[in-house]
Coordinates of C-alpha atoms and ligand atoms in Angstrom, one line a residue:
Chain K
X1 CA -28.0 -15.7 11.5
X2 CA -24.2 -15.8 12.8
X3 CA -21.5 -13.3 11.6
X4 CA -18.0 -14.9 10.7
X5 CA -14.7 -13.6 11.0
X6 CA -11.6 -14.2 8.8
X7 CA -9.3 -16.0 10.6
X8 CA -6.3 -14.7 8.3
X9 CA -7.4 -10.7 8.0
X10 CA -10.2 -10.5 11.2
X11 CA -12.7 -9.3 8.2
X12 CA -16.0 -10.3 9.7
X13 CA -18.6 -11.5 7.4
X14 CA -22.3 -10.5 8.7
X15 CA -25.2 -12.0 7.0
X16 CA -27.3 -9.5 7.6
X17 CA -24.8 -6.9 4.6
X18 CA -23.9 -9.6 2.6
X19 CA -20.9 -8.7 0.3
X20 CA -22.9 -6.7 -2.3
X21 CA -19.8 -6.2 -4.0
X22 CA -18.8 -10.0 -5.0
X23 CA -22.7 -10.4 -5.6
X24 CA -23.8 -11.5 -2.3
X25 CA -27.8 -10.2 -1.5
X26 CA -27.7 -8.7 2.1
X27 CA -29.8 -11.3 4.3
X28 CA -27.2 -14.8 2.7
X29 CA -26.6 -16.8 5.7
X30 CA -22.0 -17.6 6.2
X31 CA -23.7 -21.4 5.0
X32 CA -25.4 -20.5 1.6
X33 CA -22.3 -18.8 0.5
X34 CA -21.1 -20.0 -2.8
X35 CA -18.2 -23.0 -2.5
X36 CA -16.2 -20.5 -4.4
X37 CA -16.6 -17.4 -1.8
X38 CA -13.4 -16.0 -0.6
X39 CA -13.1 -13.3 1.4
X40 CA -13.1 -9.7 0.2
X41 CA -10.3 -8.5 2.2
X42 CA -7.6 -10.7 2.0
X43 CA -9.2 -13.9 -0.6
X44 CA -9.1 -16.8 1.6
X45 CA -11.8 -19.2 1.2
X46 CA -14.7 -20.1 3.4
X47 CA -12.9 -22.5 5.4
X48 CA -10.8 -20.6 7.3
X49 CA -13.6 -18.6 8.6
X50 CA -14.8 -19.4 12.2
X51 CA -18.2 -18.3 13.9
X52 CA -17.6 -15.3 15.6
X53 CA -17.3 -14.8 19.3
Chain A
X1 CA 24.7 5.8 12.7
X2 CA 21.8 6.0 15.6
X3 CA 19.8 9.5 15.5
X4 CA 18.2 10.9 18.1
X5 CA 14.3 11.0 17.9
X6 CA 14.0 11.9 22.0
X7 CA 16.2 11.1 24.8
X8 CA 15.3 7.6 25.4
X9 CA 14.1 6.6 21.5
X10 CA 17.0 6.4 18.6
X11 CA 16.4 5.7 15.2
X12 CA 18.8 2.8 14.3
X13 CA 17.4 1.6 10.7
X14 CA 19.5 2.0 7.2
X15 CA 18.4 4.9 4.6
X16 CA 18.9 3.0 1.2
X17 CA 19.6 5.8 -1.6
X18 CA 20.0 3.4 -4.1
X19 CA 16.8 1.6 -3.9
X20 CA 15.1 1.7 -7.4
X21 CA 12.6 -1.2 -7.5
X22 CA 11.0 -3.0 -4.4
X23 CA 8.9 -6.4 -4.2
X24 CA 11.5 -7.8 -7.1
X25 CA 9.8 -5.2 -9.7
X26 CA 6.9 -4.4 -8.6
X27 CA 6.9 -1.5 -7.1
X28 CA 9.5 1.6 -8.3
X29 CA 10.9 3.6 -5.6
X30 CA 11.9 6.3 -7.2
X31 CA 13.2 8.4 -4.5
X32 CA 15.1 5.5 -2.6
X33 CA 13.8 4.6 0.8
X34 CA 14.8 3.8 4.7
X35 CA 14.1 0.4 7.1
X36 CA 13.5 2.4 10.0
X37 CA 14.5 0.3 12.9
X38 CA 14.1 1.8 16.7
X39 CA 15.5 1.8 19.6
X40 CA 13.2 2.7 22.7
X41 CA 14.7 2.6 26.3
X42 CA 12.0 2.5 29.0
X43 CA 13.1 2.8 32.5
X44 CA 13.6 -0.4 33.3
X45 CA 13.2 -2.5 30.0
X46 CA 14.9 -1.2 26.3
X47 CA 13.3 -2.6 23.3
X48 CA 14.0 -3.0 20.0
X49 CA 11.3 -2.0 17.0
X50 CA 11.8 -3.9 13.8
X51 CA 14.9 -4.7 12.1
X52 CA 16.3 -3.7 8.6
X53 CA 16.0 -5.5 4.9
X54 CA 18.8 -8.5 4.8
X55 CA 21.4 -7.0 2.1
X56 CA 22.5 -4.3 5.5
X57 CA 22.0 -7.3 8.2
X58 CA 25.7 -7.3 9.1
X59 CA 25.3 -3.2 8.8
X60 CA 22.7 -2.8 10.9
X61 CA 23.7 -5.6 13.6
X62 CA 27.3 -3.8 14.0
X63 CA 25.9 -0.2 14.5
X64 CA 23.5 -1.3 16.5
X65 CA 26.7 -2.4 18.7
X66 CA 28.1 0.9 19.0
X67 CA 24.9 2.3 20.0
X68 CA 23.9 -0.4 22.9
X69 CA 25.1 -3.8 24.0
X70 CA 23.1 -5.8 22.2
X71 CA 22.6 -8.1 25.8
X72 CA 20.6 -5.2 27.3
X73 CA 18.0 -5.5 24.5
X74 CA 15.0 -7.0 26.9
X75 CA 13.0 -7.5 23.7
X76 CA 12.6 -7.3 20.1
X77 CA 9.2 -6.3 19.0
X78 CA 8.7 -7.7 15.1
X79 CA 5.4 -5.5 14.3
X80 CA 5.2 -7.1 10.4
X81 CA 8.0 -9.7 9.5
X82 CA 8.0 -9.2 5.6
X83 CA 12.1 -9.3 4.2
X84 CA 12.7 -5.2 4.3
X85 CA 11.7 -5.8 8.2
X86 CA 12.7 -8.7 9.4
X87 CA 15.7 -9.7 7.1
X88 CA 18.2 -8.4 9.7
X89 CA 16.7 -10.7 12.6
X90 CA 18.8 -13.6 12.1
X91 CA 22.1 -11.8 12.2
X92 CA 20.8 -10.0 15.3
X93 CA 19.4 -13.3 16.7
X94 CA 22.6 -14.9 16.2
X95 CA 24.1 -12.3 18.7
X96 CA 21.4 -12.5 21.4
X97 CA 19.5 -15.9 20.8
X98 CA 17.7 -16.1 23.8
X99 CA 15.8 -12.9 23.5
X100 CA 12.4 -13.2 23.1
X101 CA 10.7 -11.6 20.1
X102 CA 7.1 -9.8 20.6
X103 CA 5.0 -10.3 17.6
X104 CA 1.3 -11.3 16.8
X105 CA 0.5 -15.0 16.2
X106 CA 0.4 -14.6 12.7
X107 CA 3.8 -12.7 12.7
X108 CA 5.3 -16.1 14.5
X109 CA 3.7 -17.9 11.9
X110 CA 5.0 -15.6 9.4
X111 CA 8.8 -15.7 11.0
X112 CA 9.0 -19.5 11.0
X113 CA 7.8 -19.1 7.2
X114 CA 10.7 -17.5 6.5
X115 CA 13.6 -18.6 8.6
X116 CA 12.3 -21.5 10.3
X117 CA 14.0 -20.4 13.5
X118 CA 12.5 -21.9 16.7
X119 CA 13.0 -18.1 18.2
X120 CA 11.5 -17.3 21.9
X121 CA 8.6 -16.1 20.3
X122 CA 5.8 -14.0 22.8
X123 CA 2.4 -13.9 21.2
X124 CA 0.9 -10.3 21.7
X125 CA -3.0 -9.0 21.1
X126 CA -4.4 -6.2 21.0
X127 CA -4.4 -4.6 24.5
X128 CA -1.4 -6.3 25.6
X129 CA 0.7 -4.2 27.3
X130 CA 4.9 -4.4 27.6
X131 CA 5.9 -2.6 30.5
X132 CA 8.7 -0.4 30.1
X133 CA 9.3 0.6 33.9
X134 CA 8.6 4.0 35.3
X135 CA 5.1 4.0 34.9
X136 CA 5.3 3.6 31.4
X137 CA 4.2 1.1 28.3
X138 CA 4.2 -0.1 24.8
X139 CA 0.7 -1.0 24.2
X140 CA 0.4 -3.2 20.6
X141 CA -2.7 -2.9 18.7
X142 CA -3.2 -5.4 16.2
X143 CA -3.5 -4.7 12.7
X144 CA -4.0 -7.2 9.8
X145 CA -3.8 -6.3 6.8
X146 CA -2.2 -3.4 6.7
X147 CA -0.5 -4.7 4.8
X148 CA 0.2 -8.2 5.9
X149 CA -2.2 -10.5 8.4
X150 CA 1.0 -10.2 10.7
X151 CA 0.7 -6.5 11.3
X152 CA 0.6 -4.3 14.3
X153 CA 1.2 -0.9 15.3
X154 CA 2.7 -0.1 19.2
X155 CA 2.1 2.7 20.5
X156 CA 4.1 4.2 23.2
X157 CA 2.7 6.2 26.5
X158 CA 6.0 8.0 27.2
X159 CA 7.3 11.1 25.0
X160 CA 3.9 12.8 25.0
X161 CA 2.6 9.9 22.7
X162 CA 4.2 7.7 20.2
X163 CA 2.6 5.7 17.6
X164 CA 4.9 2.9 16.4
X165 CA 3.1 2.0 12.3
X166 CA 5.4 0.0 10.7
X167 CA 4.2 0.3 6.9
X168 CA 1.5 2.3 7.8
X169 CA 2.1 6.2 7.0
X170 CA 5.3 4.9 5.5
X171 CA 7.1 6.8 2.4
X172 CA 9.5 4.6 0.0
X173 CA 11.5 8.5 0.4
X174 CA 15.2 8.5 1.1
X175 CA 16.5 11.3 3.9
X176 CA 19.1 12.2 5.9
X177 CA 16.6 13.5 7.5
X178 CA 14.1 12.1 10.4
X179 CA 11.1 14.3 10.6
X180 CA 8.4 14.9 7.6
X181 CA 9.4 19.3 9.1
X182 CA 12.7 18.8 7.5
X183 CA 12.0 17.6 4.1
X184 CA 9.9 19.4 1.0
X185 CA 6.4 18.6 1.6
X186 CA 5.6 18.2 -2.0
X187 CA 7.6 15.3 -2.8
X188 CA 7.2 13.8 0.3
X189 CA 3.3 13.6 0.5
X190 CA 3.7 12.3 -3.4
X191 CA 5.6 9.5 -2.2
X192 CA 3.0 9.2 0.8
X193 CA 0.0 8.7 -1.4
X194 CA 2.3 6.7 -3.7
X195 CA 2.7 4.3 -1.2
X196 CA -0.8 4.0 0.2
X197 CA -2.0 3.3 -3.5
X198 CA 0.3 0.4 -4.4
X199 CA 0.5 -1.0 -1.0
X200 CA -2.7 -0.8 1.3
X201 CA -4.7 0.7 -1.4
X202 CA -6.4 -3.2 -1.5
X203 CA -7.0 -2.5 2.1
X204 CA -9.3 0.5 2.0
X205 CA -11.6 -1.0 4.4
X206 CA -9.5 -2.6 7.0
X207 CA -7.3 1.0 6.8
X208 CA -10.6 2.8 7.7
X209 CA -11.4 0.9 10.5
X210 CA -8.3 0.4 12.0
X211 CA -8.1 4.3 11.7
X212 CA -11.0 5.3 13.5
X213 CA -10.4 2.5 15.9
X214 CA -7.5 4.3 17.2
X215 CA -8.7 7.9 17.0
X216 CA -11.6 6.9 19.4
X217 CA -9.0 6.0 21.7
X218 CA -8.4 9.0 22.3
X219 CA -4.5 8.3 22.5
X220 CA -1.6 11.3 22.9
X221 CA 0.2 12.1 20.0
X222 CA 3.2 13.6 19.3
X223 CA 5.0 11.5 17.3
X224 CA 3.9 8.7 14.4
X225 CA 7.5 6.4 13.4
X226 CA 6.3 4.2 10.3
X227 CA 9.2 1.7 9.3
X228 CA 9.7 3.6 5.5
X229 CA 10.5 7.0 4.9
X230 CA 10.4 10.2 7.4
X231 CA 8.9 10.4 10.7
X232 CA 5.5 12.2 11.2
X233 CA 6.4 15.0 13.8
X234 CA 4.7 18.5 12.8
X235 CA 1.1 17.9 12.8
X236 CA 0.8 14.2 12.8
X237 CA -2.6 14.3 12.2
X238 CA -2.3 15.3 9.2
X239 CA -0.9 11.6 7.7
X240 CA -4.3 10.0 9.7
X241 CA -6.7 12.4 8.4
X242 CA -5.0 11.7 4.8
X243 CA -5.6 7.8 5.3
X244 CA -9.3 8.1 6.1
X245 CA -9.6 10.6 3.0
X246 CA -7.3 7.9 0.8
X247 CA -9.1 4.9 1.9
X248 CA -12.8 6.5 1.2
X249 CA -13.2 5.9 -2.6
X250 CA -10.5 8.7 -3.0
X251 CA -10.9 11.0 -6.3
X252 CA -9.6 13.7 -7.1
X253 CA -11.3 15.7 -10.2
X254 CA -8.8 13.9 -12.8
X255 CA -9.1 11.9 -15.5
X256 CA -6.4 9.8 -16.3
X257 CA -5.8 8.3 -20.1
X258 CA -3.3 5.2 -20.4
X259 CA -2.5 4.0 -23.8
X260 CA -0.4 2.5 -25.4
X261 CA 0.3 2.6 -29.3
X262 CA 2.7 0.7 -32.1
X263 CA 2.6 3.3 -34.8
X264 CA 0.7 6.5 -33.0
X265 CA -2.8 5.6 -34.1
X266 CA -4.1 5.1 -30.2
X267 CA -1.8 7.9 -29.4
X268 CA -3.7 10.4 -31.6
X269 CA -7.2 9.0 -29.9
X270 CA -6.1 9.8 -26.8
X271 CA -4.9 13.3 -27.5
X272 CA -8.4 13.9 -29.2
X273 CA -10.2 12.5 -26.5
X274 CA -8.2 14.8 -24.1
X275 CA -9.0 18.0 -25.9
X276 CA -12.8 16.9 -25.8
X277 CA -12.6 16.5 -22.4
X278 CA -10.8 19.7 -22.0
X279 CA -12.7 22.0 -24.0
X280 CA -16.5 20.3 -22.5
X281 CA -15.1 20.5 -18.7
X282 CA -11.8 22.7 -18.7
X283 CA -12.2 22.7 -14.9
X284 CA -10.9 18.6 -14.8
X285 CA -7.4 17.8 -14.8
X286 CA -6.2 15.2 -17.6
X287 CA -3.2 13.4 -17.8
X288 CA -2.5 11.1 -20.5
X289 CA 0.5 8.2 -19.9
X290 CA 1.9 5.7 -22.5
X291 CA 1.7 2.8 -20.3
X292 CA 4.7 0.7 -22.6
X293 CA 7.1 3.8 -21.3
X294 CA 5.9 5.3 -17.8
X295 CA 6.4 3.5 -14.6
X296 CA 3.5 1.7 -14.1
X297 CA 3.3 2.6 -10.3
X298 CA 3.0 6.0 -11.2
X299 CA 0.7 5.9 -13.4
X300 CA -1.1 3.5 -10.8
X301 CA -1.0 6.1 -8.2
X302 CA -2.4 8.8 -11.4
X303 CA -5.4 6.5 -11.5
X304 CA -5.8 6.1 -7.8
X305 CA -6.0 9.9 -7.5
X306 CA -8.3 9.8 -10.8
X307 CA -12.6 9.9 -10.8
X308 CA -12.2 7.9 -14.0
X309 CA -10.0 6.1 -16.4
X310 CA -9.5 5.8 -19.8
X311 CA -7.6 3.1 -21.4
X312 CA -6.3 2.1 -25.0
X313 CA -4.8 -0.7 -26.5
X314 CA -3.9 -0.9 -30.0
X315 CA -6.1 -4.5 -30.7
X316 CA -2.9 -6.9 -31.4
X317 CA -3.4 -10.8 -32.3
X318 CA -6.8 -10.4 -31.4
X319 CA -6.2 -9.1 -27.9
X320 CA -4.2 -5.5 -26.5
X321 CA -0.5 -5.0 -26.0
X322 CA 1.3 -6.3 -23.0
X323 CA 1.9 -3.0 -20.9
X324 CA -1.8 -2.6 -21.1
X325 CA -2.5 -6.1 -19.8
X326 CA 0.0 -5.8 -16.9
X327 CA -1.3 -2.8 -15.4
X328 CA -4.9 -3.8 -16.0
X329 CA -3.4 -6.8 -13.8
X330 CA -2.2 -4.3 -11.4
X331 CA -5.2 -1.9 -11.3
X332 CA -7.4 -4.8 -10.5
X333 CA -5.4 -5.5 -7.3
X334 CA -5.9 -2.5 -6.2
X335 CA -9.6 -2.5 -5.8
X336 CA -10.2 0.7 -6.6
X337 CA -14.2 1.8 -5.4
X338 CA -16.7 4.5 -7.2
X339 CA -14.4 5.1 -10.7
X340 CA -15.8 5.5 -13.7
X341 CA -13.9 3.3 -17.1
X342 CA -14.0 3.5 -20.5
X343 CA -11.9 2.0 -23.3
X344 CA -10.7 3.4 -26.7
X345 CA -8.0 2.0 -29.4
X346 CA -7.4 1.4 -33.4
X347 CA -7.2 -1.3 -35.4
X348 CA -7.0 -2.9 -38.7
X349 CA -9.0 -6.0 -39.2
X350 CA -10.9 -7.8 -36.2
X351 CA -10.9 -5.0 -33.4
X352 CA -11.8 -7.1 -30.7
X353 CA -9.3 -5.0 -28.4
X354 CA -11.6 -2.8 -26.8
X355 CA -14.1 -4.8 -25.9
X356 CA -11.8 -6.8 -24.1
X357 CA -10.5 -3.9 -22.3
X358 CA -14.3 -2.8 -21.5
X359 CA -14.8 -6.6 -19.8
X360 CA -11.1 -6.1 -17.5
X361 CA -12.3 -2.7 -16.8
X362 CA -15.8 -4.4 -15.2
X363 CA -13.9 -7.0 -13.7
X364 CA -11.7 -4.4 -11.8
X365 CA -15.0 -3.0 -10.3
X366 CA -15.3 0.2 -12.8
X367 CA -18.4 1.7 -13.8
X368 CA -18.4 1.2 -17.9
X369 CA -19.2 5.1 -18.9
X370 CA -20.2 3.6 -22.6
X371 CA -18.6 1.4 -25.4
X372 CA -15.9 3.0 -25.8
X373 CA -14.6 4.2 -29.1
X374 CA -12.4 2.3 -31.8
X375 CA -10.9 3.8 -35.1
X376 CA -9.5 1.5 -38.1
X377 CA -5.8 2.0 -39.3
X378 CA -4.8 6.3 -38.4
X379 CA -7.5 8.4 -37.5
X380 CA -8.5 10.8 -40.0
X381 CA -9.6 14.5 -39.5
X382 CA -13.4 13.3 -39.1
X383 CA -12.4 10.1 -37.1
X384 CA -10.1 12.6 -34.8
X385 CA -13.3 14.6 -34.2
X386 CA -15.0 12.2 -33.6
X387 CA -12.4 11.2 -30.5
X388 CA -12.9 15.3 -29.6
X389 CA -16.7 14.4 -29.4
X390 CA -16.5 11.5 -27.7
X391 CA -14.4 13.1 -24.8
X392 CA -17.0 15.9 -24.7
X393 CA -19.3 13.4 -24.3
X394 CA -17.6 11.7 -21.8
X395 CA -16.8 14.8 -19.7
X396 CA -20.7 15.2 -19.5
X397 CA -21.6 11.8 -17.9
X398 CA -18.3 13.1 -15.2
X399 CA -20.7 16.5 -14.4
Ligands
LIG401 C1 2.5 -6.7 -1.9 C2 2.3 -8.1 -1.6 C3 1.1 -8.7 -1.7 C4 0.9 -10.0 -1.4 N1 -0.4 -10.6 -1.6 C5 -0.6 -11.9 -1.3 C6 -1.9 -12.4 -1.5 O1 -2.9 -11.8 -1.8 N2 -2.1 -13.7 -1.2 C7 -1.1 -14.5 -0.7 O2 -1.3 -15.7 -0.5 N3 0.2 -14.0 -0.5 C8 0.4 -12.7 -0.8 N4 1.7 -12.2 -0.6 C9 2.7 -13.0 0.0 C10 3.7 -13.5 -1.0 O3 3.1 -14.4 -1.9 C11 4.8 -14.3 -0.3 O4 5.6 -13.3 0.4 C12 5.7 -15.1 -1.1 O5 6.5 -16.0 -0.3 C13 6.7 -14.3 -2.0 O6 7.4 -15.2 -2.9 P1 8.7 -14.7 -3.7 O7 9.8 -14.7 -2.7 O8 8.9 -15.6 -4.8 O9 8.4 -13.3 -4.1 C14 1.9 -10.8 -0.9 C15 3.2 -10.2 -0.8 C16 3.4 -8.9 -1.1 C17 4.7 -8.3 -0.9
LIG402 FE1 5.4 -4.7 4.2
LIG403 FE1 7.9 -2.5 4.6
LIG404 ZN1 -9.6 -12.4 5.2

């Protein structure tokens, strides 16, 4: 699965952790996020996430 | 006036002594502050570090003039563009137009935001490198969200090692002096851990990385200039080793009571639960604050430094009083990790304030110790002991 980066704060989002703390089971692919996921670092939503490098 | 740091960097910013209040009303500076601005002449290049809040544009710009013609500025390097820094770039642009302004992408973004000025703007990363002549370099280092998604640090080869921070291991603290040697420590470092609270304390994680990404660089040090406040000269490992400590779930062994009260019922909980506290576990320190007549970023930076908070709220039109709600606001911002909550307060009829406070407690990540406790109308001997039992009780989940 492909870890994604915040375009706005560089927080990188890695399916593999999740983001226990918003509710997110460790193993949730960047594409079965919630609509309604925003990032835990700085709260901009998934679209302004790209794959990282 | 510019002050000497070394012989080839001055300190040109403004110290503002009359600062009370900063981000409109946000954020009380008690202690004033400074817009550190910098002057740093390489061999061959001199550079400009940041500029100074807008109100001292004209200020700034003029004794800037006495201490350099502003033409042989090669460069102004704009590490985080927010008003206090960057408020003074238009005056000073307006004197040297041309001059091209070093600042991340986001900073650019941020700039035309807020003046939408089509400046020479020069995109840096991390790793870039402005060469200062003479074998020497400002090296920038990207660092988003610390506070902004503009920021970055530059750190300097020359003078034995100087870390540029801009916000970072800054102090809202008024001096006439430059170096942290030359002021009382006490109320300094209070100001210091007052500022990482309100401002980066949302950024715990990104300020731990960052951190320990420069540390294993392995990088000189003799010197860390943050753009608020005094600069870290004796033992400026002492601020970093702070900022992992501050940004790892901090807690101290405190427990910190905020309450507010109409006619003393609330009050006289929270004094009971405080002697239960005391008397089960006289080894924690408790503070109690009446949030309606404390400033809120103190107490903020009371809970910050707290393993657990208590809060009550008189219940009032079937909800809790406004100073309660605003910093409830404010301490969910601040996404505090690992504390422990609980909620307490009287009423007289419905009494639904408490559990409301135990639901924004959740929502602000706490860990709920219990239910809380509520009391109808003024507490009575038994209800009072009750208060006493319920802080010993509460002191025993702490252990
Ligand atoms: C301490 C602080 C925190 C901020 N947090 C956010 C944020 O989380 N999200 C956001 O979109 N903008 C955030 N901003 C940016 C402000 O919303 C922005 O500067 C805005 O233009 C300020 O408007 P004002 O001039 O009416 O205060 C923050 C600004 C400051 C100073
Ligand atoms: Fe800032
Ligand atoms: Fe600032
Ligand atoms: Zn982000």
């Amino acid at each position: 699965m492909k870890k994604y980066t915040c375009d706005v704060c560089g927080y990188e989002y890695d399916p593999a952790n999740g983001d226990p703390d918003n509710g997110i089971a460790p193993g949730t692919a960047f594409e079965d996020l919630p609509v309604d996921w925003v990032c835990p670092v700085c709260g901009v939503g998934k679209d302004e996430f790209s794959p990282a490098e | 006036m510019a002050k000497k740091i070394t012989d080839n960097i001055s300190w040109v910013g403004k110290v503002d002594w009359e600062l009370k209040m900063f981000h409109g009303n946000e954020l009380s500076t008690r202690r004033g502050s400074s817009y550190n601005s910098y002057l740093l002449r390489g061999a061959s290049k001199t550079v400009l570090l940041d500029t100074v809040w807008g109100p001292y544009d004209r200020e700034f710009v003029s004794r800037l003039r006495q201490e350099i013609d502003l033409k042989k500025i090669d460069a102004v390097v704009m590490q985080h563009n927010e008003s206090d820094h960057s408020g003074a770039l238009v005056e000073l642009m307006r004197a040297i137009p041309g001059t091209p302004i070093y600042c991340t992408a986001k900073g650019e973004a941020i700039l035309r935001g807020h003046y939408h000025q089509d400046w020479n703007y020069v995109n840096v990363k991390t790793g870039d490198k402005l060469d200062l002549g003479g074998g020497e370099s400002l090296t920038f280092i990207e660092a988003p969200m610390l506070h902004w998604p503009d920021t970055m640090f530059s750190y300097y080869d020359g003078c034995g090692g100087v870390l540029f921070s801009n916000d970072g291991f800054g102090q809202h603290y008024a001096s006439e002096n430059l170096f942290n040697d030359e002021v009382p420590e006490g109320e300094m470092m209070r100001e210091a851990e007052k500022y990482f609270a309100n401002i980066l304390g949302p950024f715990c994680p990104m300020v731990t990385r960052k951190v320990k990404e420069i540390l294993a660089m392995n990088l000189p040090l003799k010197l860390i200039c943050p753009s608020h406040g005094v600069i870290w000269r004796r033992n400026p490992e002492q601020i970093v080793e702070k900022y992992l400590a501050w940004a790892d779930a901090y807690a101290e062994n405190q427990v910190t009571i905020v309450y507010d009260t109409m006619w003393n019922s609330t009050r006289l909980m929270a004094e009971a639960i405080a002697r239960g506290i005391r008397s089960a576990a006289p080894e924690i320190t408790v503070k109690l604050f009446n949030a309606a007549k404390f400033d809120k970023n103190n107490i903020l930076t009371e809970v910050f430094h707290s393993r657990a908070l208590l809060i009550g709220s008189p219940t009032i039109n079937n909800g809790y009083s406004f100073a309660i709600a605003g910093l409830l606001e404010m301490v969910k911002g601040l996404k505090l990790k690992k504390k422990i909550g609980a909620s307490f307060g009287s009423y007289g009829w419905s009494g639904e304030g408490v559990k409301l406070l135990n639901e924004h407690l959740a929502a602000a990540g706490f860990a709920l110790a219990d239910e809380g406790i509520r009391v109808q109308w003024v507490p009575d001997a038994d209800a009072l002991a009750q208060c006493e039992e319920y802080g010993r009780a509460f002191a025993a989940k702490l252990a």
